[in-house]
Structures are given as C-alpha cells and as structure tokens.
Amino acid sequence: MKDPRIDLVLLWHMHQPDYRDAVDGSFMLPWTYLHAIKDYSDMAAHAERHPGVHTVFNFVPILLEQIEDYVRQFEEGRIRDPLLGLLQLADLDAIELDERALILDSAFASNHQTMLEPYPEYRRLYELFRLAGGGARAGEQRNPRLEYLSGAFLGDLLTWYHLAWIGETERRANPLFGQLMAKGSGYTHSERLHLYEAIGAILRGLLPRYRALAERGCMELSSTPHTHPIGPLLIDLACAHEAMPGAPLPAAAAYPGGTERVRDQIAQALESHARRFGEAPQGIWPGEGAVSDAFVAELARAGVRWTASSEAVLSNSLGKDGTIQHEGGRSWLYRPWLHPQATGLTLLFRDERLSDLIGFEYAKWNGRDAAEHLVREIEAVAHAAPDDGTPVVLIALDGENAWEYYPYNGYYFLEELYSRLETHPWIRTRTVSELLDAGTTRPGVLPRLVAGSWVMGTLSTWIGDREKNRAWDLLCEAKQAYDGVVALGGLGPAALAVAQRQLAACEGSDWFWWLGPQNPAAGVARFDRLYRHNLRRLYQLIGLPAPDSLDEPLNLGLAGGHHEAGGAMRRAHEPA
C-alpha cells in the first residue's frame, strides 16, 4: 500500500459589490468596512499566526478599491459612509429623522444568535427597540414612537453595533474593545471617537498585512474580473441553457459587446492587482465560480495561469462525453484539468461537500471537533485515491460571510484547523502556483466545459426567472444607450472613464443574485433599489433620461428565507 499523501488548497474568496454612489461617492450600504474590521482582519491574523499553512486569498478589485476609499476618508477626515460618520457625532439628539432611521434600520442587521444574544447590554437595547414598536418589515409603516428614542440610546446602539462587528482577533489585540464592552452602556462622545479611530487603524493596516503575507511566501493572492461579473453570461446569455435546457431567458438576444466587456474586466483586474501587490496575479477566481468554454478562453488569452470552479461544473462537463469514465471513485475531482481552447491555463474544481461543511455545517459544532472532522475527511480522500499521483483537494468558499454564524467569528475553528494542518505529517497545504510548479499530479484534459457556477453547477441564481431576466434586459438596454453615446463621441475622456466605471458596477453579479423570492425581503428590497439606482446613474452620466421602467421594483415575490443551495454562501445581513 502506498504511503498516504495529499495536496490541499484552501481558497478564501473576499468580495463585496460597489456600494458607492457614482456621482457623490457616498456609500449606500456599510458592508465593506464592517467585513473589513471583522472578517478580513481576522483571516489575516490566522494566516500570520500559522505561516506554515499556505493559502490562497482571492480579492475582488472593486472590494480593494472600496477599502482604499475608506482609508482615504479617514486620512482626509471626510467620511462618506453615513453610518460610520454618525459614530463621530457629539449630539445624536440633534440628528435628522433619516439619520435616526439609518441607525435603527442598520444596528440590528446581523445574525442575532452570535452577534447580539451573547451581549446582555446589546440585547437590552434590542428589547427596548422592540418595546418601542421597532422591527417593521420592508414596506411597512415605521412606528412614530421610535422618534422619541434618545440620543443616549442611539449612541449606545451605534457603539454596540460596531463592537459586535469587530473581529475576535482585534478584540484580543486591542484592549479598547474589551473596555468598551465591559462598560456596557452610557458611552460618551469621546469613547465613540476612540472606537471610530480604532476602526480607521484596522482599515489602514489591512492591505499591507496581506501583501506582507504574500511576500513571505505563505499566501498567494489571486483576483477576479474587476466588478465580479458573471463572465459567461456577459459573453453569451444563452450559455445558461447548457446546464438548464429550456430555462426562460431575457428578451435581449445578447449583452451588447459582452466579450469586449469581459476582456476589459479581466485586464483591469490584472492591472489593479499588480499596482496594489507588486505583480499581476497568476490566478483568477471567476465571479461565483462561473465558467464556460468562451470565458476560460478569454482568461488564457490574457495570460492567466490558473482558474477554478466547482465540482458540479466538472461533473456536468465530464458527463457530456461518454468516453470519460469516472474511475477510482471520485478521483476525477482531485486533479488539475486542462482545456483545449485555453492553452496555458490550468483548472481546479472545488470539493463541494468539504467546502459546504465549513460554509454551513461546522458553525453548529464545537470548533475543535469540527477541525478534527475536516482533517479526517481530507485524510479519507488520500486513503481512497489511486496510486498514480498525488490527489489535490480544493476547498473554496467565501472568506467573510460564514463566520457571522460561528461563535467568536470562527476563531476556535480556524485556530484548531490551522494548527492541525500546520503539524500534519502528510497533508501539504499549497498555493495553486506552488502546486503547478511542483507538477506532482498529471492533469486531465476536458472535452468541454458545460457553463455553470459554484451554485448547483448552473447559472440559475443569476438568470432564468422573471425578475432576473428583467434585470438583464434593463442592463442590455442601458448598454445599448451607452454604446450609442460613445459611438457618437458624446463623452470626453474624463466623463467616459466615469461612465465606464459605472457600467462595470452595473455588471456585477450581486444585483441578479439577490432578485427572486429566495432571499430575505429587506435585503432583496435594498439590492433591488440599489441596482436600479446604479442604472439611473449610468443614464445620468451619459446624458440621457432614465426610462420609467427603472421606477418599478423588479422583485415581485419578497418571501423570507436564506438561499443556501449548492454552496452559495450566505449574503443576508438581516436580523435572525
């Protein structure tokens, strides 16, 4: 019997869409800075403490751009995120009604089981809020009694909300956070300012920490097309039929100039990554793990060395060709793959079950038990593998949203997992580039790629129902209008650059993901409004009136619930 051995790639994907208004630069939702002080900082700290665990961290350029924007806001002393800005104000009794509403609408938007219930004083604020008539659903009338809640209440609420979003490693490193949590109530303006300044310090240090980890060789940084679009659909809307034949599609036959837009999105990602981290990325994680024959050909054309997607995509692709046999159990999954239309590009496909254990299951476990279980599952893959080469396991998932559902932001699970992997005698954690350099596993050759994503192996999360298809039609109409203005030379260079950035923001995947009845109603309503707002801004920037259709909500069914099928990570920040 052969000695067991296995190569493990841990890929953590970091992504937030562009929440900024294209005209005034204000942030319309706060999730970028909140995830930065909680998840991006914690994940860097775990990597710093365990340099023997080699990982891949994927940063979407539009996320990095927003983090840098927040750093500039702190440096300039001019905050354009209204929620963060309220933390600085001395007199919260004097704020406007819309600012009061912003605090009350935002400050309980989290997973209550892990981010509110453990803190008695924060829980007390929630109980007072409910007693005053708070907690109205999207579209319901706000109780006017909420206007009588005092500035002291609002100050404590703002403080606790931000304390709950501070990462566990940051709490342990900076005594300020523990002191504020121990005080519990009656926070002064000075204390809120100290908290505000500590948030700025976390944001300023974040990207330099990741660059330093990459330069030390224990981490590979990869990228995604600039604003996280579904590249296969930009190129060909009809490719959705490859994995779901007969699904209804938008009225538009195609997204105008989609291939050129994908090329531009890839080129911007390579350029911005090189500018921030000193060299272009070798790998591209596509938005939502969505791939197709045409899309991977564009990655290869741009000189990208590797990309990755998910198990169901690989299974669909192999199943289309009867000559491909799934020999050796699931050994077909645990190897690199090549593609005949993508010379020089290597593809990996994630193990969905192992990835989803982290994403959805282990939050309910004791951290030590969960880490031990995952290591045993990885060992089992090695023991079941055939003797020809070293199996490669890719575990890939969001590196931000899962931890909200873990006690202590996943601290104990991640510490146990990294400690076990760092000392394991024959599980080797590798970056993808290290894996390719080693050449220990012979790649297979794919006959083709059936277009799909890391959600059920299809593109159904972004196209195929009434609301999502209507969103594509609105985008196609806006792109036609944009192309017409550009063709006539109606924009100067500066105006064209701003309009093109806004177009790219409209192409992001999140707007389509949120539409439909499967997500929490309040989140759906916010993203529906934000998407239509972004399209209106695009029309404004190209000097044309926005169509009346943008005044009508896209989403008809606003039922509650979380969409977790096939490995799609939680994105809802609504009260439990």
Coordinates of C-alpha atoms in Angstrom, one line a residue:
M1 CA 0.0 0.0 0.0
K2 CA 1.3 3.4 -0.9
D3 CA 2.2 6.0 1.7
P4 CA -0.7 8.5 2.0
R5 CA -0.1 12.0 0.7
I6 CA -2.3 14.8 -0.4
D7 CA -2.1 18.4 -1.6
L8 CA -4.7 20.7 0.0
V9 CA -5.5 24.1 -1.5
L10 CA -7.6 26.4 0.8
L11 CA -9.0 29.3 -1.2
W12 CA -10.8 32.1 0.6
H13 CA -12.8 34.4 -1.6
M14 CA -13.3 38.0 -0.5
H15 CA -16.0 40.0 -2.3
Q16 CA -18.4 43.0 -1.8
P17 CA -20.1 44.8 -4.7
D18 CA -19.5 48.5 -5.2
Y19 CA -21.8 50.3 -2.7
R20 CA -20.8 53.8 -3.8
D21 CA -22.9 56.4 -5.5
A22 CA -21.3 57.2 -8.8
V23 CA -21.9 60.9 -8.5
D24 CA -21.1 61.9 -5.0
G25 CA -19.1 58.9 -3.8
S26 CA -21.3 58.2 -0.7
F27 CA -21.6 54.7 0.5
M28 CA -25.2 53.4 0.4
L29 CA -24.6 50.3 2.4
P30 CA -21.8 49.7 5.0
W31 CA -20.9 46.0 4.4
T32 CA -17.4 46.7 3.0
Y33 CA -16.0 48.4 6.2
L34 CA -17.9 46.1 8.5
H35 CA -16.5 42.9 6.9
A36 CA -13.1 44.6 6.8
I37 CA -13.0 45.1 10.6
K38 CA -14.4 41.6 11.3
D39 CA -13.6 39.1 8.7
Y40 CA -10.7 40.4 6.5
S41 CA -8.7 41.4 9.7
D42 CA -9.4 38.0 11.4
M43 CA -8.4 36.0 8.4
A44 CA -5.2 37.9 8.1
A45 CA -4.4 37.3 11.7
H46 CA -5.0 33.5 11.5
A47 CA -2.6 33.4 8.5
E48 CA 0.0 35.4 10.4
R49 CA -0.1 33.1 13.3
H50 CA 0.2 30.0 11.1
P51 CA 2.7 30.7 8.3
G52 CA 3.2 27.0 7.7
V53 CA -0.4 26.8 6.4
H54 CA -0.2 28.0 2.8
T55 CA -3.4 29.5 1.5
V56 CA -4.9 31.4 -1.5
F57 CA -6.8 34.6 -0.8
N58 CA -8.9 35.9 -3.6
F59 CA -9.6 39.7 -3.5
V60 CA -12.1 41.2 -6.0
P61 CA -10.7 44.5 -7.2
I62 CA -13.8 46.5 -6.5
L63 CA -13.6 45.4 -2.9
L64 CA -10.0 46.5 -2.7
E65 CA -10.9 49.8 -4.3
Q66 CA -13.5 50.4 -1.6
I67 CA -11.2 49.5 1.3
E68 CA -8.7 52.0 -0.1
D69 CA -11.5 54.6 -0.4
Y70 CA -12.3 54.1 3.3
V71 CA -8.6 54.6 4.2
R72 CA -8.7 57.9 2.2
Q73 CA -11.8 59.0 4.1
F74 CA -10.1 58.6 7.4
E75 CA -6.9 60.4 6.2
E76 CA -9.0 63.3 4.8
G77 CA -11.3 63.5 7.8
R78 CA -14.3 63.4 5.4
I79 CA -16.5 60.3 5.9
R80 CA -18.8 59.5 3.0
D81 CA -20.4 56.4 4.7
P82 CA -23.3 57.8 6.7
L83 CA -23.4 55.0 9.3
L84 CA -19.7 55.3 10.0
G85 CA -19.9 59.1 10.0
L86 CA -22.6 59.0 12.7
L87 CA -20.1 57.4 15.1
Q88 CA -18.2 60.7 15.2
L89 CA -21.2 63.0 16.0
A90 CA -21.3 64.5 19.5
D91 CA -25.1 65.3 19.7
L92 CA -27.2 62.4 18.5
D93 CA -30.3 64.1 19.8
A94 CA -30.0 66.7 17.1
I95 CA -29.7 64.3 14.1
E96 CA -32.2 64.3 11.2
L97 CA -35.0 61.8 11.0
D98 CA -33.4 60.0 8.1
E99 CA -30.2 59.6 10.1
R100 CA -32.1 58.3 13.1
A101 CA -33.8 55.8 10.7
L102 CA -30.5 54.7 9.3
I103 CA -29.2 53.8 12.8
L104 CA -32.4 51.9 13.7
D105 CA -32.5 50.1 10.4
S106 CA -28.9 49.1 10.5
A107 CA -27.9 48.4 14.0
F108 CA -29.7 45.1 14.4
A109 CA -28.8 43.8 11.0
S110 CA -26.7 40.8 11.9
N111 CA -27.0 37.2 13.0
H112 CA -28.5 37.7 16.4
Q113 CA -27.6 34.3 17.8
T114 CA -23.8 35.0 17.6
M115 CA -23.6 38.8 17.3
L116 CA -26.3 40.1 19.7
E117 CA -27.5 37.4 22.1
P118 CA -24.1 36.9 23.8
Y119 CA -24.1 40.6 24.9
P120 CA -26.7 41.4 27.6
E121 CA -26.4 45.2 27.2
Y122 CA -26.8 45.0 23.4
R123 CA -29.7 42.6 23.8
R124 CA -31.3 45.1 26.2
L125 CA -31.1 47.8 23.5
Y126 CA -32.9 45.4 21.1
E127 CA -35.6 44.7 23.7
L128 CA -36.2 48.4 24.2
F129 CA -36.3 48.9 20.4
R130 CA -39.0 46.2 20.1
L131 CA -41.0 47.6 23.0
A132 CA -41.0 51.0 21.3
G133 CA -42.5 49.4 18.2
G134 CA -39.4 48.7 16.1
G135 CA -38.9 45.8 13.8
A136 CA -41.2 46.7 10.9
R137 CA -40.8 44.6 7.8
A138 CA -39.8 46.1 4.4
G139 CA -42.5 48.3 3.1
E140 CA -44.4 48.6 6.4
Q141 CA -45.0 51.9 8.1
R142 CA -42.4 52.9 10.8
N143 CA -43.8 53.3 14.3
P144 CA -43.7 57.1 15.1
R145 CA -42.8 56.3 18.7
L146 CA -39.3 55.4 17.5
E147 CA -38.7 59.1 17.1
Y148 CA -38.7 59.5 20.8
L149 CA -35.7 57.3 21.5
S150 CA -33.0 59.4 23.0
G151 CA -29.6 60.3 21.6
A152 CA -28.1 58.3 24.5
F153 CA -29.9 55.2 23.3
L154 CA -28.7 55.9 19.7
G155 CA -25.1 56.4 20.9
D156 CA -25.1 53.1 22.8
L157 CA -26.7 51.3 19.9
L158 CA -24.1 52.7 17.4
T159 CA -21.3 51.7 19.7
W160 CA -22.6 48.2 20.3
Y161 CA -23.3 47.5 16.7
H162 CA -19.7 48.4 15.8
L163 CA -18.3 46.4 18.7
A164 CA -20.2 43.3 17.6
W165 CA -18.7 43.7 14.1
I166 CA -15.1 43.9 15.5
G167 CA -13.1 40.7 14.7
E168 CA -12.2 38.4 17.5
T169 CA -8.5 38.7 16.9
E170 CA -8.8 42.5 17.0
R171 CA -10.7 42.3 20.3
R172 CA -7.8 40.3 21.8
A173 CA -5.2 42.6 20.4
N174 CA -6.6 46.0 21.4
P175 CA -7.8 46.4 25.0
L176 CA -10.0 49.3 24.0
F177 CA -12.7 46.9 22.6
G178 CA -12.8 44.9 25.8
Q179 CA -13.0 48.0 27.9
L180 CA -15.9 49.3 25.9
M181 CA -17.8 46.0 26.0
A182 CA -17.2 45.8 29.8
K183 CA -18.7 49.3 30.3
G184 CA -21.8 48.2 28.6
S185 CA -23.8 51.5 28.4
G186 CA -23.6 55.2 28.7
Y187 CA -20.9 55.7 26.1
T188 CA -19.5 59.2 25.8
H189 CA -18.7 61.0 22.6
S190 CA -15.0 60.6 23.4
E191 CA -15.4 56.8 23.7
R192 CA -17.2 56.7 20.4
L193 CA -14.4 58.6 18.8
H194 CA -11.8 56.2 20.2
L195 CA -13.8 53.4 18.6
Y196 CA -14.0 55.3 15.3
E197 CA -10.2 55.8 15.4
A198 CA -9.6 52.1 16.1
I199 CA -11.7 51.2 13.1
G200 CA -9.6 53.5 10.9
A201 CA -6.4 51.9 12.2
I202 CA -7.7 48.4 11.3
L203 CA -8.6 49.6 7.8
R204 CA -5.3 51.3 7.2
G205 CA -3.3 48.2 8.1
L206 CA -5.4 45.7 6.3
L207 CA -4.0 45.5 2.7
P208 CA -0.3 45.9 3.8
R209 CA -0.8 42.9 6.0
Y210 CA -2.0 40.7 3.1
R211 CA 0.8 42.0 0.8
A212 CA 3.4 41.1 3.5
L213 CA 2.0 37.6 3.9
A214 CA 2.2 37.1 0.1
E215 CA 5.7 38.4 0.0
R216 CA 6.7 35.9 2.8
G217 CA 5.5 33.1 0.5
C218 CA 2.9 31.6 2.8
M219 CA 0.0 33.1 0.8
E220 CA -1.0 33.5 -2.9
L221 CA -3.2 36.4 -3.8
S222 CA -5.5 35.9 -6.7
S223 CA -8.1 38.2 -8.3
T224 CA -11.5 38.2 -10.1
P225 CA -12.7 40.3 -13.1
H226 CA -13.0 43.8 -11.8
T227 CA -16.5 44.1 -10.5
H228 CA -17.3 40.4 -10.1
P229 CA -19.5 39.9 -13.2
I230 CA -20.9 36.5 -14.4
G231 CA -18.4 36.4 -17.3
P232 CA -20.1 33.5 -19.2
L233 CA -23.4 35.4 -19.3
L234 CA -21.8 38.7 -20.4
I235 CA -20.3 36.7 -23.4
D236 CA -23.4 34.7 -24.2
L237 CA -26.7 34.8 -22.3
A238 CA -27.8 31.5 -24.0
C239 CA -24.9 29.6 -22.4
A240 CA -27.3 29.2 -19.4
H241 CA -29.1 26.5 -21.4
E242 CA -26.1 24.2 -21.3
A243 CA -26.8 23.2 -17.7
M244 CA -30.5 24.0 -17.6
P245 CA -32.1 23.4 -21.1
G246 CA -35.4 25.1 -21.6
A247 CA -35.0 27.8 -18.9
P248 CA -36.6 31.1 -19.9
L249 CA -34.1 33.7 -20.9
P250 CA -34.2 37.5 -21.2
A251 CA -35.9 39.1 -24.2
A252 CA -32.5 40.5 -25.3
A253 CA -30.6 38.1 -27.6
A254 CA -27.2 39.1 -26.1
Y255 CA -25.5 41.6 -23.9
P256 CA -24.1 44.1 -26.4
G257 CA -20.3 43.9 -26.7
G258 CA -20.1 41.3 -23.9
T259 CA -16.8 39.7 -25.0
E260 CA -15.1 43.1 -25.1
R261 CA -16.5 43.9 -21.6
V262 CA -15.1 40.6 -20.2
R263 CA -11.7 41.4 -21.7
D264 CA -11.8 44.8 -20.1
Q265 CA -12.9 43.4 -16.7
I266 CA -10.0 40.9 -16.8
A267 CA -7.5 43.5 -17.9
Q268 CA -8.5 45.9 -15.2
A269 CA -8.2 43.1 -12.6
L270 CA -4.7 42.2 -13.7
E271 CA -3.5 45.8 -13.8
S272 CA -5.0 46.9 -10.4
H273 CA -3.7 43.8 -8.7
A274 CA -0.2 44.4 -9.9
R275 CA -0.4 48.0 -8.8
R276 CA -1.5 47.1 -5.3
F277 CA 0.6 43.9 -4.7
G278 CA 3.6 44.4 -6.9
E279 CA 2.9 41.8 -9.5
A280 CA 0.0 40.6 -11.6
P281 CA -2.0 37.6 -10.2
Q282 CA -1.3 34.2 -11.6
G283 CA -4.8 33.0 -10.9
I284 CA -8.3 34.3 -11.4
W285 CA -11.2 33.0 -9.4
P286 CA -14.2 33.9 -11.7
G287 CA -17.2 35.7 -10.2
E288 CA -19.4 33.0 -8.5
G289 CA -17.0 30.3 -9.9
A290 CA -18.9 30.8 -13.2
V291 CA -17.1 29.4 -16.2
S292 CA -17.8 28.4 -19.8
D293 CA -15.7 27.5 -22.9
A294 CA -15.6 31.0 -24.1
F295 CA -14.8 32.5 -20.7
V296 CA -11.8 30.3 -19.9
A297 CA -10.5 31.0 -23.4
E298 CA -10.5 34.7 -22.5
L299 CA -8.6 34.0 -19.3
A300 CA -6.0 32.1 -21.3
R301 CA -5.9 34.9 -23.9
A302 CA -5.0 37.3 -21.1
G303 CA -2.1 35.1 -19.9
V304 CA -3.8 33.8 -16.7
R305 CA -2.1 30.7 -15.4
W306 CA -5.0 29.1 -13.4
T307 CA -8.6 29.4 -12.6
A308 CA -11.1 27.4 -10.6
S309 CA -14.8 26.4 -10.4
S310 CA -16.9 23.8 -8.6
E311 CA -17.4 20.1 -8.6
A312 CA -20.9 20.1 -10.2
V313 CA -19.5 22.0 -13.2
L314 CA -16.8 19.4 -13.7
S315 CA -19.3 16.5 -13.3
N316 CA -21.6 18.1 -15.9
S317 CA -18.7 18.6 -18.2
L318 CA -17.4 15.1 -18.0
G319 CA -20.9 13.6 -18.2
K320 CA -21.5 15.1 -21.6
D321 CA -18.8 12.9 -23.1
G322 CA -19.4 9.1 -22.8
T323 CA -15.8 8.3 -23.3
I324 CA -14.9 9.9 -20.0
Q325 CA -15.0 7.3 -17.2
H326 CA -15.2 8.4 -13.5
E327 CA -12.6 5.8 -12.5
G328 CA -11.3 5.4 -8.9
G329 CA -14.4 6.7 -7.1
R330 CA -14.2 10.5 -7.2
S331 CA -10.6 10.7 -8.2
W332 CA -11.7 12.7 -11.3
L333 CA -12.3 15.6 -8.9
Y334 CA -8.9 15.5 -7.2
R335 CA -6.7 16.5 -10.1
P336 CA -5.9 19.6 -12.2
W337 CA -7.5 19.9 -15.7
L338 CA -6.6 21.4 -19.0
H339 CA -9.0 22.8 -21.6
P340 CA -8.4 22.6 -25.4
Q341 CA -9.5 26.2 -26.0
A342 CA -7.4 27.6 -23.2
T343 CA -3.7 27.0 -23.8
G344 CA -1.6 27.6 -20.8
L345 CA -4.5 27.6 -18.3
T346 CA -5.0 25.0 -15.6
L347 CA -8.4 24.5 -14.0
L348 CA -9.2 23.2 -10.5
F349 CA -12.6 22.2 -9.2
R350 CA -13.5 22.5 -5.5
D351 CA -14.9 19.7 -3.3
E352 CA -18.4 20.9 -2.7
R353 CA -19.1 18.7 0.3
L354 CA -16.0 19.7 2.2
S355 CA -16.4 23.4 1.3
D356 CA -20.0 23.4 2.4
L357 CA -19.2 21.7 5.7
I358 CA -17.2 24.9 6.6
G359 CA -19.8 27.2 5.0
F360 CA -22.9 25.8 6.5
E361 CA -22.4 22.9 9.0
Y362 CA -19.4 23.5 11.2
A363 CA -20.8 26.7 12.7
K364 CA -23.1 24.4 14.8
W365 CA -20.2 22.3 16.1
N366 CA -17.5 22.7 18.7
G367 CA -14.6 24.2 17.0
R368 CA -12.1 21.5 17.9
D369 CA -14.5 18.7 16.9
A370 CA -15.2 20.5 13.5
A371 CA -11.5 20.9 12.7
E372 CA -10.7 17.3 13.6
H373 CA -13.6 16.1 11.5
L374 CA -12.5 18.1 8.5
V375 CA -8.9 16.8 8.7
R376 CA -10.2 13.2 8.9
E377 CA -12.3 13.8 5.8
I378 CA -9.3 15.1 3.9
E379 CA -7.3 12.1 5.1
A380 CA -10.0 9.8 3.8
V381 CA -9.7 11.3 0.3
A382 CA -6.0 10.4 0.3
H383 CA -6.6 6.8 1.5
A384 CA -9.2 6.3 -1.2
A385 CA -7.1 7.7 -4.0
P386 CA -5.4 5.5 -6.7
D387 CA -1.7 5.2 -6.8
D388 CA -1.0 7.3 -9.9
G389 CA 0.0 10.7 -8.5
T390 CA -0.9 12.9 -5.5
P391 CA -4.6 13.8 -5.1
V392 CA -5.4 17.5 -5.0
V393 CA -8.2 18.8 -2.8
L394 CA -9.5 22.3 -3.4
I395 CA -11.7 23.8 -0.6
A396 CA -13.0 27.1 -1.8
L397 CA -15.7 29.3 -0.2
D398 CA -16.4 32.9 0.8
G399 CA -13.9 34.0 3.4
E400 CA -16.3 36.5 5.0
N401 CA -19.9 35.5 5.3
A402 CA -19.7 32.2 7.1
W403 CA -18.1 33.5 10.2
E404 CA -21.1 35.5 11.3
Y405 CA -22.8 32.2 12.1
Y406 CA -19.9 30.8 14.1
P407 CA -19.3 31.6 17.8
Y408 CA -16.4 34.1 18.2
N409 CA -16.3 34.7 14.4
G410 CA -15.0 31.2 13.8
Y411 CA -11.9 31.9 15.9
Y412 CA -11.6 28.5 17.6
F413 CA -12.5 26.5 14.5
L414 CA -9.9 28.3 12.4
E415 CA -7.2 28.1 15.1
E416 CA -7.7 24.4 15.5
L417 CA -7.8 23.7 11.8
Y418 CA -4.7 25.7 11.0
S419 CA -2.8 24.2 14.0
R420 CA -3.7 20.7 12.8
L421 CA -2.8 21.3 9.2
E422 CA 0.5 23.1 10.1
T423 CA 1.7 20.0 12.0
H424 CA 0.2 17.2 9.9
P425 CA 2.8 14.8 8.6
W426 CA 1.5 14.3 5.1
I427 CA -1.3 16.8 4.3
R428 CA 0.6 19.6 2.4
T429 CA -1.2 22.9 2.2
R430 CA -0.2 24.6 -1.0
T431 CA -1.0 27.6 -3.1
V432 CA -2.2 26.9 -6.6
S433 CA 1.0 28.2 -8.1
E434 CA 3.1 26.0 -5.8
L435 CA 1.1 23.1 -6.9
L436 CA 1.6 23.8 -10.5
D437 CA 5.3 24.4 -10.0
A438 CA 5.6 21.0 -8.3
G439 CA 3.9 19.1 -11.1
T440 CA 3.1 16.1 -8.9
T441 CA -0.2 15.3 -10.4
R442 CA -0.8 14.7 -14.1
P443 CA -3.7 16.9 -15.4
G444 CA -6.7 15.6 -17.3
V445 CA -8.0 17.1 -20.5
L446 CA -11.6 18.3 -20.5
P447 CA -13.6 17.7 -23.7
R448 CA -15.5 20.9 -23.0
L449 CA -17.0 23.0 -20.1
V450 CA -20.7 23.0 -19.5
A451 CA -21.4 26.6 -18.5
G452 CA -22.1 26.8 -14.7
S453 CA -21.2 28.1 -11.3
W454 CA -20.5 27.0 -7.8
V455 CA -24.2 27.1 -7.1
M456 CA -25.7 23.8 -8.2
G457 CA -23.4 23.8 -11.2
T458 CA -25.8 26.0 -13.1
L459 CA -26.3 29.8 -13.7
S460 CA -29.9 29.7 -12.3
T461 CA -29.0 32.1 -9.4
W462 CA -28.4 34.9 -11.9
I463 CA -30.7 34.2 -14.9
G464 CA -33.8 32.2 -15.8
D465 CA -36.7 33.7 -13.8
R466 CA -38.9 36.8 -14.4
E467 CA -37.1 39.2 -12.1
K468 CA -33.5 38.2 -13.0
N469 CA -34.3 38.2 -16.7
R470 CA -35.9 41.6 -16.5
A471 CA -32.7 42.9 -14.7
W472 CA -30.7 41.6 -17.7
D473 CA -33.0 43.3 -20.1
L474 CA -32.6 46.6 -18.3
L475 CA -28.8 46.2 -18.3
C476 CA -28.8 45.4 -22.0
E477 CA -30.9 48.5 -22.8
A478 CA -28.6 50.7 -20.7
K479 CA -25.6 49.2 -22.5
Q480 CA -27.1 49.9 -25.9
A481 CA -27.7 53.5 -24.8
Y482 CA -24.1 53.8 -23.6
D483 CA -22.7 52.4 -26.8
G484 CA -24.7 54.8 -28.8
V485 CA -23.5 57.9 -26.9
V486 CA -19.9 56.6 -27.1
A487 CA -20.1 55.9 -30.8
L488 CA -21.2 59.5 -31.4
G489 CA -18.3 60.9 -29.4
G490 CA -20.7 62.4 -26.9
L491 CA -18.4 62.0 -23.9
G492 CA -15.0 63.5 -23.2
P493 CA -12.2 61.3 -21.8
A494 CA -12.9 62.1 -18.2
A495 CA -16.6 61.7 -18.5
L496 CA -16.2 58.5 -20.4
A497 CA -14.0 57.0 -17.7
V498 CA -16.6 57.8 -15.0
A499 CA -19.4 56.3 -17.1
Q500 CA -17.4 53.2 -17.9
R501 CA -16.7 52.6 -14.2
Q502 CA -20.5 52.9 -13.5
L503 CA -21.2 50.5 -16.3
A504 CA -18.8 48.0 -14.8
A505 CA -20.5 48.4 -11.4
C506 CA -23.9 47.6 -13.0
E507 CA -22.4 44.4 -14.5
G508 CA -21.7 42.9 -11.0
S509 CA -23.2 39.6 -10.1
D510 CA -24.9 40.6 -6.8
W511 CA -27.8 42.5 -8.3
F512 CA -29.0 39.4 -10.0
W513 CA -28.2 37.1 -7.1
W514 CA -30.5 39.0 -4.7
L515 CA -33.5 39.1 -7.0
G516 CA -36.2 36.5 -6.5
P517 CA -38.2 35.2 -3.5
Q518 CA -35.4 33.0 -2.0
N519 CA -33.7 35.8 0.0
P520 CA -34.8 37.8 3.0
A521 CA -37.3 40.5 2.0
A522 CA -35.4 43.5 3.4
G523 CA -32.2 42.6 1.7
V524 CA -33.9 41.9 -1.6
A525 CA -35.6 45.3 -1.5
R526 CA -32.3 47.1 -0.7
F527 CA -30.4 45.5 -3.6
D528 CA -33.3 45.9 -6.0
R529 CA -33.3 49.6 -5.3
L530 CA -29.6 49.9 -5.4
Y531 CA -29.4 48.1 -8.8
R532 CA -32.0 50.4 -10.3
H533 CA -30.2 53.4 -8.8
N534 CA -27.0 52.3 -10.4
L535 CA -28.7 52.1 -13.8
R536 CA -30.2 55.5 -13.4
R537 CA -26.8 56.9 -12.5
L538 CA -25.4 55.4 -15.7
Y539 CA -28.0 57.2 -17.8
Q540 CA -27.3 60.4 -16.0
L541 CA -23.6 60.1 -16.7
I542 CA -24.1 59.6 -20.4
G543 CA -26.6 62.5 -20.6
L544 CA -29.8 60.6 -21.3
P545 CA -33.0 60.4 -19.3
A546 CA -33.5 57.1 -17.5
P547 CA -36.5 55.0 -18.7
D548 CA -39.6 54.9 -16.5
S549 CA -39.2 51.2 -16.1
L550 CA -36.4 51.9 -13.6
D551 CA -39.1 53.3 -11.2
E552 CA -40.7 49.9 -10.8
P553 CA -39.3 47.3 -8.4
L554 CA -38.0 44.2 -10.1
N555 CA -38.8 41.7 -7.4
L556 CA -42.4 40.6 -7.1
G557 CA -42.0 37.9 -4.5
L558 CA -40.5 39.1 -1.3
A559 CA -40.7 35.9 0.8
G560 CA -38.2 35.4 3.6
G561 CA -35.6 32.7 4.0
H562 CA -32.0 32.1 3.1
H563 CA -30.8 30.6 -0.2
E564 CA -28.1 28.1 0.6
A565 CA -28.3 25.6 -2.2
G566 CA -25.2 24.0 -3.7
G567 CA -22.7 26.1 -1.8
A568 CA -23.9 29.6 -2.3
M569 CA -22.7 31.5 0.7
R570 CA -25.0 33.5 2.9
R571 CA -25.1 37.1 2.0
A572 CA -28.0 38.3 4.1
H573 CA -27.3 40.7 7.0
E574 CA -30.8 40.7 8.4
P575 CA -31.9 40.0 12.0
A576 CA -32.4 36.4 12.8

